[in-house]
PDB file of C-alpha atoms in Angstrom:
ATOM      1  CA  UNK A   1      75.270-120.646 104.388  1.00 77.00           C
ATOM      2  CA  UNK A   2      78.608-122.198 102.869  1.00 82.00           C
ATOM      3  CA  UNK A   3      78.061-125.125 105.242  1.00 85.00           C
ATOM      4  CA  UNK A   4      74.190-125.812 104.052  1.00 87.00           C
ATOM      5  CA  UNK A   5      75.321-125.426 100.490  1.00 87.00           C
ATOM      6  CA  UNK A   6      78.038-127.603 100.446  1.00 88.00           C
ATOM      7  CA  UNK A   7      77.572-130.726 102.767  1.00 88.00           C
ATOM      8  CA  UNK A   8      73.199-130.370 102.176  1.00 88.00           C
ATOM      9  CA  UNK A   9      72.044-128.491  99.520  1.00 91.00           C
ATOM     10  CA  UNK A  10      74.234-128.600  96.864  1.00 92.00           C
ATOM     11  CA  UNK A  11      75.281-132.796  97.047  1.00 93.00           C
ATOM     12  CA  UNK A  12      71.247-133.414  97.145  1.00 92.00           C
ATOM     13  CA  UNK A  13      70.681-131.375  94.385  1.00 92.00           C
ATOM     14  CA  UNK A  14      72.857-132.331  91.951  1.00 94.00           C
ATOM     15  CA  UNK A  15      72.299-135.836  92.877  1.00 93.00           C
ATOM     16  CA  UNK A  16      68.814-135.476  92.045  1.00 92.00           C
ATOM     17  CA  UNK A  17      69.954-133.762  88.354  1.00 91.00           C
ATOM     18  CA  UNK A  18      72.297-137.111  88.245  1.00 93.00           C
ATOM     19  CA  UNK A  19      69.108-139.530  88.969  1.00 93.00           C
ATOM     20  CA  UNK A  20      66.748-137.234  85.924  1.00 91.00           C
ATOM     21  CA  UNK A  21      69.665-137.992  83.681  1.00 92.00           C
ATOM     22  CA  UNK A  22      70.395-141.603  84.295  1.00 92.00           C
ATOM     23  CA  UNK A  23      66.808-143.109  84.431  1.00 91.00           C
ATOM     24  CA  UNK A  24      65.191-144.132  81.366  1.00 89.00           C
ATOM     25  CA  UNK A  25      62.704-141.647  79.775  1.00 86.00           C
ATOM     26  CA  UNK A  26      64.050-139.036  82.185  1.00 89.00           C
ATOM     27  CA  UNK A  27      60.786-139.009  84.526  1.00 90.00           C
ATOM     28  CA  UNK A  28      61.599-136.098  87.584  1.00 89.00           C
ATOM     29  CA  UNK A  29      58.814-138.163  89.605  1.00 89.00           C
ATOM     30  CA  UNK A  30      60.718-141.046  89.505  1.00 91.00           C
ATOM     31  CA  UNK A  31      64.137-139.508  90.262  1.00 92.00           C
ATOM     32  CA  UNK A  32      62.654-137.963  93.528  1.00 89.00           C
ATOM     33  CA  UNK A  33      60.987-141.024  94.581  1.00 90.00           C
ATOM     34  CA  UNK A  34      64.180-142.640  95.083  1.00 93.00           C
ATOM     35  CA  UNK A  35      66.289-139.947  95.810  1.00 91.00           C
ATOM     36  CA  UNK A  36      63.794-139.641  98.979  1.00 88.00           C
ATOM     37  CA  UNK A  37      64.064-143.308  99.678  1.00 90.00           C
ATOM     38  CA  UNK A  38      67.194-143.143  99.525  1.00 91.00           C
ATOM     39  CA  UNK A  39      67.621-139.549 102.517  1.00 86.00           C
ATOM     40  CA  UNK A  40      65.019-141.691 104.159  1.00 85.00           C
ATOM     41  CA  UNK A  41      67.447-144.647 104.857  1.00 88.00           C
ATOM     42  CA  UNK A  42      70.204-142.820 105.437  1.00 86.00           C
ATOM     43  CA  UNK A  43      68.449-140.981 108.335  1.00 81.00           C
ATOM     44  CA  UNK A  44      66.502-144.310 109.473  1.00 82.00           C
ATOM     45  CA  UNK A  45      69.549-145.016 112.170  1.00 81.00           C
ATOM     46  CA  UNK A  46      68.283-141.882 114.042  1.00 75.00           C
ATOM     47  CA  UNK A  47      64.619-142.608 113.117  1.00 74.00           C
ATOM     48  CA  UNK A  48      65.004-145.598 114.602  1.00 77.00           C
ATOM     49  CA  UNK A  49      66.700-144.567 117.669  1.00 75.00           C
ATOM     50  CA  UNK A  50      64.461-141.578 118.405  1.00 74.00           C
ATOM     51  CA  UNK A  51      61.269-144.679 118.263  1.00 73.00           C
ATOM     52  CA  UNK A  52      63.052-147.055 120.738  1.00 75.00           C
ATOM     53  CA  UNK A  53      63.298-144.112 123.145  1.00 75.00           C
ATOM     54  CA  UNK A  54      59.962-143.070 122.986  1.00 74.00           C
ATOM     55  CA  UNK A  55      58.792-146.400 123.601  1.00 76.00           C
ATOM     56  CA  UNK A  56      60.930-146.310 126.752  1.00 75.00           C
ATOM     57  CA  UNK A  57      59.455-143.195 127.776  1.00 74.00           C
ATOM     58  CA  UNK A  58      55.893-144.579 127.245  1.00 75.00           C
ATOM     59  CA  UNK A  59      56.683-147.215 129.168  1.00 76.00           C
ATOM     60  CA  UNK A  60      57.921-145.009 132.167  1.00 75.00           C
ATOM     61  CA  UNK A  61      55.002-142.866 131.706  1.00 76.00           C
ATOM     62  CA  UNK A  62      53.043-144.174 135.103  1.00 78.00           C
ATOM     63  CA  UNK A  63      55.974-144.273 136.888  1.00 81.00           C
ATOM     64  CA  UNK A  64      56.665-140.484 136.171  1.00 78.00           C
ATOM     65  CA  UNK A  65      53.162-140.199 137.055  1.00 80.00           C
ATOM     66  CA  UNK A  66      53.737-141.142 140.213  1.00 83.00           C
ATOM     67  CA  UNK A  67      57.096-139.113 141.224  1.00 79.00           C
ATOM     68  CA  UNK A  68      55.120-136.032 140.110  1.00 77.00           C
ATOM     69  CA  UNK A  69      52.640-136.574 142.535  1.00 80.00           C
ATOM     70  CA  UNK A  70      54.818-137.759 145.130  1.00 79.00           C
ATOM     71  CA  UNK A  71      56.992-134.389 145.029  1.00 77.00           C
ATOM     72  CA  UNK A  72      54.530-132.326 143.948  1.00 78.00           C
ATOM     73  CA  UNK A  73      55.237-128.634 144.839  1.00 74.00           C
ATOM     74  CA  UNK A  74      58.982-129.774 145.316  1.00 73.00           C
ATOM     75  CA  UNK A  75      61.165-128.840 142.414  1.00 78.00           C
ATOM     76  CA  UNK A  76      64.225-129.955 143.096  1.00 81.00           C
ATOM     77  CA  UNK A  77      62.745-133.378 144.557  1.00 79.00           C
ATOM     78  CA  UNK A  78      61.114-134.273 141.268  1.00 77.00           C
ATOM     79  CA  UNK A  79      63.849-133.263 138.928  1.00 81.00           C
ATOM     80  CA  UNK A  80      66.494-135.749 141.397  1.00 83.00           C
ATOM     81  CA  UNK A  81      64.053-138.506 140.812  1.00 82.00           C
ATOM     82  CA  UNK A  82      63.117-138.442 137.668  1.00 78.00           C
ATOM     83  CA  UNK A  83      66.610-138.175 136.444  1.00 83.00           C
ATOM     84  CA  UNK A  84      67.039-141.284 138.930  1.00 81.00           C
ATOM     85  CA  UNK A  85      64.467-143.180 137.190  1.00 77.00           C
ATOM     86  CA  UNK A  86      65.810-142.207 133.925  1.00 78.00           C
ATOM     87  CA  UNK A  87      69.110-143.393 134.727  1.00 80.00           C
ATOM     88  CA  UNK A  88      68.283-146.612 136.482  1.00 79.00           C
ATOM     89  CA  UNK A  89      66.402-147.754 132.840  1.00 76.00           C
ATOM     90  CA  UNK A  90      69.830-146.065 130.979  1.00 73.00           C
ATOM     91  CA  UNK A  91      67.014-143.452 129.220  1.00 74.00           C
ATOM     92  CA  UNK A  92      67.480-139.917 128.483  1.00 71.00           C
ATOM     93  CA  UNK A  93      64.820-137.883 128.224  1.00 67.00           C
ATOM     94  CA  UNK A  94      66.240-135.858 125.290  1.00 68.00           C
ATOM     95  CA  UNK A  95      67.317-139.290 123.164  1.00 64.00           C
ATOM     96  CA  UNK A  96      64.017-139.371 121.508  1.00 62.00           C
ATOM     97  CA  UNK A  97      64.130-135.520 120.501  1.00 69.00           C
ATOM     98  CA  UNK A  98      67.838-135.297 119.395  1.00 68.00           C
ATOM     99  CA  UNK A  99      68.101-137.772 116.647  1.00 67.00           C
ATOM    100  CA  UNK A 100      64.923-135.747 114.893  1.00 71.00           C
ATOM    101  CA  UNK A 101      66.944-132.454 115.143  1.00 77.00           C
ATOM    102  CA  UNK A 102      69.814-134.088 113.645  1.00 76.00           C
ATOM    103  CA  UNK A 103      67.398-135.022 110.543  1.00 79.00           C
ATOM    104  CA  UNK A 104      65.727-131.556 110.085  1.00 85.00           C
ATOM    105  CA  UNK A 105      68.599-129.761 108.489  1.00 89.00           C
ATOM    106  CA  UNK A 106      68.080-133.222 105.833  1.00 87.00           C
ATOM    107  CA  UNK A 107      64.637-133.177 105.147  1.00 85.00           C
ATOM    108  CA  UNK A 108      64.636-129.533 104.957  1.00 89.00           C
ATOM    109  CA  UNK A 109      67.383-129.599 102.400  1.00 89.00           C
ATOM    110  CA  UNK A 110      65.417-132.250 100.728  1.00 87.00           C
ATOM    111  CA  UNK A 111      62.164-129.715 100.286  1.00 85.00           C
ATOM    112  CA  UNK A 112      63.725-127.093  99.517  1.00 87.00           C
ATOM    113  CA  UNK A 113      65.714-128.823  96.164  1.00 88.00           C
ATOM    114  CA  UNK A 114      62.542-130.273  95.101  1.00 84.00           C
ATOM    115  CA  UNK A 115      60.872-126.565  95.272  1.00 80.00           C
ATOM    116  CA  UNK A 116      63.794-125.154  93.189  1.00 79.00           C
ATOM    117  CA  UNK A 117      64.210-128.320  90.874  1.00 79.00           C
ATOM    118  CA  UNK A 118      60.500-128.020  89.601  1.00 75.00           C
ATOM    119  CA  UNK A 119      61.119-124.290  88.688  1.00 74.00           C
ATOM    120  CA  UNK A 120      64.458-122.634  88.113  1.00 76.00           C
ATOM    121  CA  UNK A 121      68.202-124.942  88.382  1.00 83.00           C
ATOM    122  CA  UNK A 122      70.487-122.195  89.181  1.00 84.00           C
ATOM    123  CA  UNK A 123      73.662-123.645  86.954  1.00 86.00           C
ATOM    124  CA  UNK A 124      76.420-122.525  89.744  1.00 87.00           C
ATOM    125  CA  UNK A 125      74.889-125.047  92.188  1.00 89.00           C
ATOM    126  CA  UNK A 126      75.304-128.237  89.736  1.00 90.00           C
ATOM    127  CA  UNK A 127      78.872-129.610  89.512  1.00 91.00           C
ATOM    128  CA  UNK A 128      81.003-129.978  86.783  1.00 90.00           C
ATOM    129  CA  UNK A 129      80.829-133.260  86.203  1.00 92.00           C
ATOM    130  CA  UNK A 130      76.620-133.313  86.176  1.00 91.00           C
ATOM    131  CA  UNK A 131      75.282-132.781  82.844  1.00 89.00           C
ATOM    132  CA  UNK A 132      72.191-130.015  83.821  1.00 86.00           C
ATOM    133  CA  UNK A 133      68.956-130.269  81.142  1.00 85.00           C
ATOM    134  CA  UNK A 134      68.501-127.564  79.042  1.00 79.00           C
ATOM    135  CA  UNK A 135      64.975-127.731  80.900  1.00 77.00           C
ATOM    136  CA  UNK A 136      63.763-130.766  83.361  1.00 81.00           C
ATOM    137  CA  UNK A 137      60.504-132.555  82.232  1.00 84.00           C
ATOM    138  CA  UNK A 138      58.084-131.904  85.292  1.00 85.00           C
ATOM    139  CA  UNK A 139      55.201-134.300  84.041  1.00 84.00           C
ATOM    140  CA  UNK A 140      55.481-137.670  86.689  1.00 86.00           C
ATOM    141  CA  UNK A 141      54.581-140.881  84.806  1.00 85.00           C
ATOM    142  CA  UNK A 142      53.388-138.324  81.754  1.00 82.00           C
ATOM    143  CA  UNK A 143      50.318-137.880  84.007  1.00 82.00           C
ATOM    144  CA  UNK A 144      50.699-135.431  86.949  1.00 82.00           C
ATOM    145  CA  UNK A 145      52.142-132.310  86.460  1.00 84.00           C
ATOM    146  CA  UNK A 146      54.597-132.128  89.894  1.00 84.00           C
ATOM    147  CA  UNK A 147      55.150-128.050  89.477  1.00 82.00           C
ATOM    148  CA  UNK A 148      51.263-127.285  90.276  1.00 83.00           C
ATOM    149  CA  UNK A 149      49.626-128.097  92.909  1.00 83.00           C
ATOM    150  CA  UNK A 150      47.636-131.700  93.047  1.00 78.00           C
ATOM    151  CA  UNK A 151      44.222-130.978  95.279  1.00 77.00           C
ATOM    152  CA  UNK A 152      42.944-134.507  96.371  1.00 84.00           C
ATOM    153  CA  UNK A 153      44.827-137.921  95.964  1.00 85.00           C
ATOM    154  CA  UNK A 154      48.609-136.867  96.802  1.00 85.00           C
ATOM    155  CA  UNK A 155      47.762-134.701 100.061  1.00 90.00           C
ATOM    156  CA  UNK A 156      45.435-137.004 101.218  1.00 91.00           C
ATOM    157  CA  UNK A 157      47.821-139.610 101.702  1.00 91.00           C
ATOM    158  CA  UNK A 158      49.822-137.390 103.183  1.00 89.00           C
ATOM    159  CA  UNK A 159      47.575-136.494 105.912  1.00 90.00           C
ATOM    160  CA  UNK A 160      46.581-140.388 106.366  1.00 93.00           C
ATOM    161  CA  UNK A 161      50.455-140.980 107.004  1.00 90.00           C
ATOM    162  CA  UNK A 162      50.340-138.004 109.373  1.00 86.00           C
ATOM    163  CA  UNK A 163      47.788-139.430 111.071  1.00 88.00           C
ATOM    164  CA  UNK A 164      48.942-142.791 111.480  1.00 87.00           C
ATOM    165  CA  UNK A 165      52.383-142.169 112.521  1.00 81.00           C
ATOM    166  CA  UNK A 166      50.503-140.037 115.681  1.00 78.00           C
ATOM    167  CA  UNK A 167      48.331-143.134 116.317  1.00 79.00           C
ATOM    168  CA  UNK A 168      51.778-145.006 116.233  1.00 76.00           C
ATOM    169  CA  UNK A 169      54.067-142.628 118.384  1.00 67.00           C
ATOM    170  CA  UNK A 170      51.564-140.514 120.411  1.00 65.00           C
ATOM    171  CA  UNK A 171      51.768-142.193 124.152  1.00 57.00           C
ATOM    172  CA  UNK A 172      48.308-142.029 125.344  1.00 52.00           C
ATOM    173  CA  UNK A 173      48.746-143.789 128.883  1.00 50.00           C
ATOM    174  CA  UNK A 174      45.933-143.972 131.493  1.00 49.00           C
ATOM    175  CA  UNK A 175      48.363-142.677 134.042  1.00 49.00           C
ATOM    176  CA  UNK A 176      48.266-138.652 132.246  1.00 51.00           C
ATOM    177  CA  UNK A 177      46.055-136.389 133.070  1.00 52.00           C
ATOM    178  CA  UNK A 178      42.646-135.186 131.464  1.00 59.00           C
ATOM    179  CA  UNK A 179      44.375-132.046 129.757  1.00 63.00           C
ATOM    180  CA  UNK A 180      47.414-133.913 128.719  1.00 60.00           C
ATOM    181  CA  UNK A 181      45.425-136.995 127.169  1.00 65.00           C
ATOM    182  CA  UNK A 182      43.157-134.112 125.284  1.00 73.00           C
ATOM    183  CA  UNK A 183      45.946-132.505 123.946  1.00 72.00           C
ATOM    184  CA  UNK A 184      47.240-135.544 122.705  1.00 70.00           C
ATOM    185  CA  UNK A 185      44.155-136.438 120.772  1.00 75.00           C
ATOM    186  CA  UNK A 186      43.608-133.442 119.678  1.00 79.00           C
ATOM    187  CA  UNK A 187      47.443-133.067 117.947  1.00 77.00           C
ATOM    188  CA  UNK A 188      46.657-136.653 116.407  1.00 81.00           C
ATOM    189  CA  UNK A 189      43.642-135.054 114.555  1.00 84.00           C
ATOM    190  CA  UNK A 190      44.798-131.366 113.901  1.00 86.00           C
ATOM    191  CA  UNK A 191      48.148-132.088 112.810  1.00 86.00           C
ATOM    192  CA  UNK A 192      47.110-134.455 109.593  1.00 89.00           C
ATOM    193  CA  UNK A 193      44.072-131.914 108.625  1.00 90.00           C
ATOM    194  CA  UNK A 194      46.949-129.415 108.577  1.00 90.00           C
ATOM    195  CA  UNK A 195      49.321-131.632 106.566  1.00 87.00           C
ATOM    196  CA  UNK A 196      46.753-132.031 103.845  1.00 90.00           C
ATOM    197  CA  UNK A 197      45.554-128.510 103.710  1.00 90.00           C
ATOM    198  CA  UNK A 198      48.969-127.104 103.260  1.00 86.00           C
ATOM    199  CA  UNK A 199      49.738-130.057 100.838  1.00 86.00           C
ATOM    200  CA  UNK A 200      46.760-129.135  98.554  1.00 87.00           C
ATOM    201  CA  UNK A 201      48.895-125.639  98.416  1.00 85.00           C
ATOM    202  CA  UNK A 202      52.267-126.916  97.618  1.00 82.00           C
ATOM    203  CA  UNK A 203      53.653-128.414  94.363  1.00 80.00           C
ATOM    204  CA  UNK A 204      52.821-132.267  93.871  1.00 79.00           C
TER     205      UNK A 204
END
């Protein structure tokens, strides 16, 4: 808990309370906007990363193919050579799944100080030097109202995005298998309907 509060929680929050003070017209829609561009590049490094090895993977996906068959019902034989094959094209098989558990503490941190900022600032969190409202404006561009849910526009982008960032990093090779290829179809089209449906039910 002391960790999460003071190296997460606590610097994104009261950075966010800095960003409502110093813009113009003191617009909370705004402030988030770039305080999320702004986590977003600091975690693009690993983003990054955790695409180039998945592209490697992809690439070795028929080749994997191919060991598994070739030790198939042999353990020990399949786990030597793939870590061969891994190692002769200097990938790891966990570098595209490492760098995204390094950003989850982040982006978790992130949701959680926009859920408390649009209803109650708990004054011990903010810092001395942060001047906290008296009460935080929670109307975006003096249109949307961010603290209730938004049922249509906002959630439906996100479950485009969702949906093309699986077109974008799903592998779908020709050398998987019927149930593998099906599951990976299916996950492009489930997970954005789920994205949506759960952003209709969160605060804009």
């Amino acid at each position: 808990q002391f960790i999460w509060d003071t190296f997460l929680y606590n610097p994104i929050l009261n950075f966010l309370v800095f960003l409502y003070n110093a813009i113009p017209g003191h617009d909370i829609g705004i402030a988030i906007i770039i305080l999320t561009l702004l986590v977003r590049f600091a975690i693009s490094p690993s983003s990054i990363k955790a695409a180039r090895s998945q592209r490697k993977l992809k690439v070795l996906a028929p080749e994997l193919k191919e060991i598994q068959e070739k030790h198939k019902g042999d353990q020990q034989g399949l786990a030597k050579a793939q870590m061969e094959l891994y190692k002769r094209h200097g990938v790891s098989p966990f570098s595209s799944c490492l760098p995204l558990l390094i950003q989850l503490p982040i982006i978790l941190a992130l949701y959680y100080v926009l859920r408390e900022v649009l209803t109650e600032i708990h004054p011990a969190r903010i810092y001395s030097f942060i001047s906290l409202p008296a009460s935080l404006d929670p109307t975006f561009l003096g249109i949307i109202n961010l603290s209730k849910p938004e049922y249509f526009v906002l959630p439906a982008l996100a479950g485009i995005s969702q949906y093309l960032l699986g077109v974008m990093t799903t592998p779908l090779t020709k050398g998987g298998s019927g149930s593998e290829q099906m599951i990976a179809k299916q996950m492009i089209f489930t997970l954005p309907i789920m994205t949506a449906f759960f952003a209709a039910t969160f605060p804009s």
